[in-house]
Amino acid sequence: MKRIQFILPLVFFLPISTLAQDIEKDRNELRPDEFIIEYIAHACFRIHTSDKTIMLDPYADKVWIGYSFPKDIAADTIFITHPHYDHDGGIHLGHRPEWIEDTPFIMIPKKYTVGDMTVTGYAGKHSEPYGKEFNAMNTIWIVNVKGVNIGHVGDNGPLTDSIASLLPPLDVLMLPLDTQHHILSIEELEHWQTRTGAKMIFPMHYRIDDIDPETPKPKGLGQLDVPLMKKGHMKQFDSHYLKMKKSDVPTSMTYYVLDHYRNN
């Protein structure tokens, strides 16, 4: 199947929120060995260094998950795992997300450099039975930043030996963790965690009711699987982002639950 790298046009600029100002202040105060992991919602994260920002898997406004993408979120480069509307900003449905002019929008699995971040894509396979309309493609993105390897699996299915042999050892892993195990079973989640060696797990791809409580939520998507995470170590934060460095990676597997981005 032909894969395309998209360059998005300018739609319009919007005022910067207090949250965006807060993270920009912390970003300006980063030490040379530090970076920021930010959770927007669903499967969308941003990773910030002092000079560059990348975004992973933005979702489409009000499609399936029921809430709008924040209006003041931007990045230097956007990486998507696959062309589903809750991971690609709705581009493949013809949506026009409000991102800045000429933002590279990438899903081709190869190696990229964004400032001092290296982002490498590995061709995986979407979990069954979804994604047949695009041959079940799913790119697993590995971000190396300040010596830390961060993996975002998107909607990938079980970790196969062939894919595992290609991946570098991971410090951080962003995994779908909803109570209905919409993407991965408990056994498959555990295999991803143990085989990659990741000690810092960021849950994603779960239902968030408080963003828009009046909007019906999808039946196939469960809430955050807190009971599963309580079998191990779990840290829950009031903030939607975390400043960190290599030495902050724990020695035993720990779940880091960030708040979602709140429009204000």
mmCIF file of N, CA and C in Angstrom, residues 5 23 31-32 43 64 86 97 125 129 148 153 161-162 167 171 183 222 225 261:
data_model
loop_
_atom_site.group_PDB
_atom_site.id
_atom_site.type_symbol
_atom_site.label_atom_id
_atom_site.label_comp_id
_atom_site.label_asym_id
_atom_site.label_seq_id
_atom_site.Cartn_x
_atom_site.Cartn_y
_atom_site.Cartn_z
ATOM 1 N N GLN A 5 3.548 11.036 3.077
ATOM 2 C CA GLN A 5 3.886 12.023 4.102
ATOM 3 C C GLN A 5 3.106 13.292 3.795
ATOM 4 N N ILE A 23 3.416 25.338 30.381
ATOM 5 C CA ILE A 23 4.362 24.360 29.856
ATOM 6 C C ILE A 23 5.494 25.044 29.102
ATOM 7 N N ARG A 31 16.854 21.947 31.905
ATOM 8 C CA ARG A 31 18.301 21.780 31.897
ATOM 9 C C ARG A 31 18.692 20.961 30.668
ATOM 10 N N PRO A 32 19.974 20.939 30.312
ATOM 11 C CA PRO A 32 20.383 20.235 29.092
ATOM 12 C C PRO A 32 20.016 18.752 29.050
ATOM 13 N N ALA A 43 -4.790 8.838 22.853
ATOM 14 C CA ALA A 43 -3.451 8.307 22.595
ATOM 15 C C ALA A 43 -2.469 9.400 22.212
ATOM 16 N N TRP A 64 -15.985 9.628 17.361
ATOM 17 C CA TRP A 64 -15.931 8.412 18.165
ATOM 18 C C TRP A 64 -15.693 8.676 19.648
ATOM 19 N N ASP A 86 -9.021 8.585 15.434
ATOM 20 C CA ASP A 86 -8.619 8.881 16.810
ATOM 21 C C ASP A 86 -7.098 8.834 16.980
ATOM 22 N N PRO A 97 -7.433 19.756 10.714
ATOM 23 C CA PRO A 97 -7.088 20.172 12.077
ATOM 24 C C PRO A 97 -6.432 21.553 12.095
ATOM 25 N N LYS A 125 1.659 -4.093 13.069
ATOM 26 C CA LYS A 125 0.358 -4.515 12.549
ATOM 27 C C LYS A 125 -0.727 -4.138 13.542
ATOM 28 N N PRO A 129 -9.771 -7.071 15.244
ATOM 29 C CA PRO A 129 -10.047 -7.184 13.800
ATOM 30 C C PRO A 129 -10.092 -5.837 13.100
ATOM 31 N N VAL A 148 16.968 8.715 26.598
ATOM 32 C CA VAL A 148 15.809 7.916 27.008
ATOM 33 C C VAL A 148 15.085 7.421 25.762
ATOM 34 N N VAL A 153 3.070 2.679 20.954
ATOM 35 C CA VAL A 153 2.687 1.517 20.147
ATOM 36 C C VAL A 153 1.453 1.762 19.294
ATOM 37 N N ASP A 161 7.931 -11.778 17.797
ATOM 38 C CA ASP A 161 9.380 -11.920 17.918
ATOM 39 C C ASP A 161 10.104 -11.114 16.850
ATOM 40 N N SER A 162 9.541 -11.063 15.636
ATOM 41 C CA SER A 162 10.205 -10.359 14.548
ATOM 42 C C SER A 162 10.289 -8.857 14.814
ATOM 43 N N LEU A 167 13.416 -3.725 17.824
ATOM 44 C CA LEU A 167 13.291 -2.590 18.727
ATOM 45 C C LEU A 167 14.479 -2.490 19.673
ATOM 46 N N ASP A 171 12.958 2.502 27.742
ATOM 47 C CA ASP A 171 12.818 3.011 29.104
ATOM 48 C C ASP A 171 11.366 3.327 29.415
ATOM 49 N N ILE A 183 -7.718 -2.952 22.733
ATOM 50 C CA ILE A 183 -6.615 -3.182 21.794
ATOM 51 C C ILE A 183 -5.800 -4.417 22.169
ATOM 52 N N GLY A 222 -13.172 1.215 27.206
ATOM 53 C CA GLY A 222 -13.353 1.235 28.650
ATOM 54 C C GLY A 222 -12.596 2.370 29.309
ATOM 55 N N ASP A 225 -7.749 1.341 33.250
ATOM 56 C CA ASP A 225 -7.736 0.076 33.983
ATOM 57 C C ASP A 225 -6.885 0.202 35.254
ATOM 58 N N TYR A 261 -5.095 16.975 29.247
ATOM 59 C CA TYR A 261 -5.042 18.422 28.991
ATOM 60 C C TYR A 261 -6.435 19.006 29.197
#
